[in-house]
């Protein structure tokens, strides 16, 4: 806009002033564009250390296996070593792992945050896990207090798995923005895949049998061999950490990066969005733990499977579920489907979880009642290694029905196989994006902490309620958690977005030292 010479002096002055303002605004926008380029140029030019990221994924995979590998065999193992053990006590054994992880997650996260080291807290966790698995394998060698030694073994193993938050923090901060979705997808896929593979690995050793064989005083059977294998793999992973792992953080703005430019400010993240992501992770862990812990006792009751059959068949179900999950993890990590709005992906995954729980309710049109375990001749002992069914103390079996076996198997394999990738991967990625390009050790530790709390509470409540009332209320409780998750996504969908590093003009933005504005 120019100033006409025939204009009055006052109008020409106003026009010239407007030209000056437009010129100044244009120069400011150009400067801001340059600042933005300088702000992100360093991050965009970096490369993700894929070798170390894949090693991190492998250790996360181990964490998943160590949590779930004994789920289908733990009850037969415990009841065989201690006939007085109850299903309530099994809940405490399962919870012990999560209690250990709950304590360790923030501790190891703090260690990582303060030292900026991933290698040392991860190696410490692997060593603790190896020790816990070794004690678990040696349980037949003890002659008293076996149930309490089992709790201690699972607690130590769980404490070691507290390094999961450290590994997730490394994945989030070592990967570049372009690679982050793939890196986090593969990392969480590794853990959830481990949850699925664990029972399948256990089922491989079912043919060895309960008696197994001896080498000196050491017993090798279907319950102890997997534990010895986990000890060896954990020690092998420690060796890899100290030989090929690289402490390279390509995806964060370090203190040095920010101090070099006084105008570089990293905004605070939205605590509501972060809290919802943590709840979604809590919810998913509760659902996965509930079905894995309850799989053996539930199928023994409903379908009169023996201990060996429950371990084998549930392991096969987990294997098929795992194969479906692997396919969808690949789809989310390497196709355009993974770039769909993460809120929609999570909502779809929760919907698939919900279908399973709706199908597996005790509807009156299902067949029933359930059968009780027959007593051996001249004995009051009910031995599930010989016969499946309900214990006499399960009075609810007289009026409960069983879900058709084909429907249970189909819903477990298909619904869980699809749901896990669509909830776990986008939730972890979204959480990392909500936090932004900062050191995430403590926050990822908090993320893992609430996952551990969920895995601690869920088996305790589910086994206690199952013993007293049957499978209706445990299933209903999990369904309620899923419905809450769906509601949170719908209500807070506008806040479940990545952190905006360069805020809109004139918007007050909080950061560590106060509030700043972009003009």
Tab-separated table of N, CA and C in Angstrom, residues 20 29 45-46 55 73 146 161 202 205 294 327 331-332 335 348 351 354 378 392 405-406 410 414 432 436:
chain	number	residue	atom	x	y	z
A	20	UNK	N	4.982	1.160	7.161
A	20	UNK	CA	6.058	0.817	8.095
A	20	UNK	C	5.652	-0.350	9.002
A	29	UNK	N	7.939	-11.667	11.169
A	29	UNK	CA	7.539	-13.034	10.821
A	29	UNK	C	8.681	-13.801	10.180
A	45	UNK	N	18.265	-32.708	11.899
A	45	UNK	CA	19.462	-33.207	11.212
A	45	UNK	C	20.039	-34.469	11.860
A	46	UNK	N	19.552	-34.816	13.041
A	46	UNK	CA	20.108	-35.966	13.749
A	46	UNK	C	19.561	-37.287	13.205
A	55	UNK	N	18.155	-52.979	20.544
A	55	UNK	CA	18.570	-53.665	21.769
A	55	UNK	C	17.630	-53.297	22.916
A	73	UNK	N	1.193	-71.461	34.178
A	73	UNK	CA	1.777	-72.587	34.926
A	73	UNK	C	1.949	-72.307	36.414
A	146	UNK	N	7.647	-72.620	51.020
A	146	UNK	CA	7.839	-72.495	49.573
A	146	UNK	C	6.987	-71.368	49.001
A	161	UNK	N	12.409	-55.620	36.622
A	161	UNK	CA	11.667	-55.124	35.462
A	161	UNK	C	11.271	-53.661	35.604
A	202	UNK	N	6.110	-71.117	27.723
A	202	UNK	CA	5.842	-72.085	28.791
A	202	UNK	C	5.194	-73.350	28.237
A	205	UNK	N	7.266	-76.394	26.848
A	205	UNK	CA	7.914	-77.350	27.751
A	205	UNK	C	6.913	-78.259	28.465
A	294	UNK	N	-6.306	-65.097	35.022
A	294	UNK	CA	-7.541	-65.857	35.185
A	294	UNK	C	-7.706	-66.960	34.149
A	327	UNK	N	1.381	-59.056	13.498
A	327	UNK	CA	0.974	-58.542	12.191
A	327	UNK	C	0.497	-57.098	12.296
A	331	UNK	N	1.877	-53.442	10.887
A	331	UNK	CA	0.999	-52.538	10.138
A	331	UNK	C	1.071	-51.127	10.716
A	332	UNK	N	1.018	-51.011	12.041
A	332	UNK	CA	1.047	-49.695	12.684
A	332	UNK	C	2.403	-49.021	12.549
A	335	UNK	N	3.062	-48.826	7.943
A	335	UNK	CA	2.085	-48.442	6.922
A	335	UNK	C	1.403	-47.134	7.326
A	348	UNK	N	-10.572	-47.453	18.940
A	348	UNK	CA	-10.885	-48.717	18.265
A	348	UNK	C	-10.354	-49.907	19.068
A	351	UNK	N	-12.493	-50.552	22.020
A	351	UNK	CA	-13.747	-51.161	21.556
A	351	UNK	C	-13.581	-52.669	21.362
A	354	UNK	N	-13.561	-54.361	24.617
A	354	UNK	CA	-14.918	-54.395	25.176
A	354	UNK	C	-15.740	-55.531	24.582
A	378	UNK	N	-11.908	-92.949	48.208
A	378	UNK	CA	-11.519	-92.879	49.626
A	378	UNK	C	-10.633	-91.665	49.918
A	392	UNK	N	-15.155	-77.788	45.557
A	392	UNK	CA	-16.396	-77.833	46.339
A	392	UNK	C	-16.742	-76.474	46.943
A	405	UNK	N	-17.067	-72.923	24.230
A	405	UNK	CA	-15.617	-72.955	24.090
A	405	UNK	C	-15.142	-72.266	22.817
A	406	UNK	N	-15.831	-72.511	21.711
A	406	UNK	CA	-15.409	-71.908	20.445
A	406	UNK	C	-15.510	-70.389	20.505
A	410	UNK	N	-12.311	-67.946	20.140
A	410	UNK	CA	-12.336	-66.982	19.035
A	410	UNK	C	-12.221	-65.548	19.540
A	414	UNK	N	-8.906	-63.279	18.613
A	414	UNK	CA	-9.139	-62.186	17.657
A	414	UNK	C	-9.196	-60.831	18.359
A	432	UNK	N	4.520	-39.848	24.810
A	432	UNK	CA	5.829	-39.262	24.534
A	432	UNK	C	5.694	-37.914	23.839
A	436	UNK	N	6.867	-34.026	25.022
A	436	UNK	CA	7.745	-33.195	24.205
A	436	UNK	C	9.199	-33.635	24.255
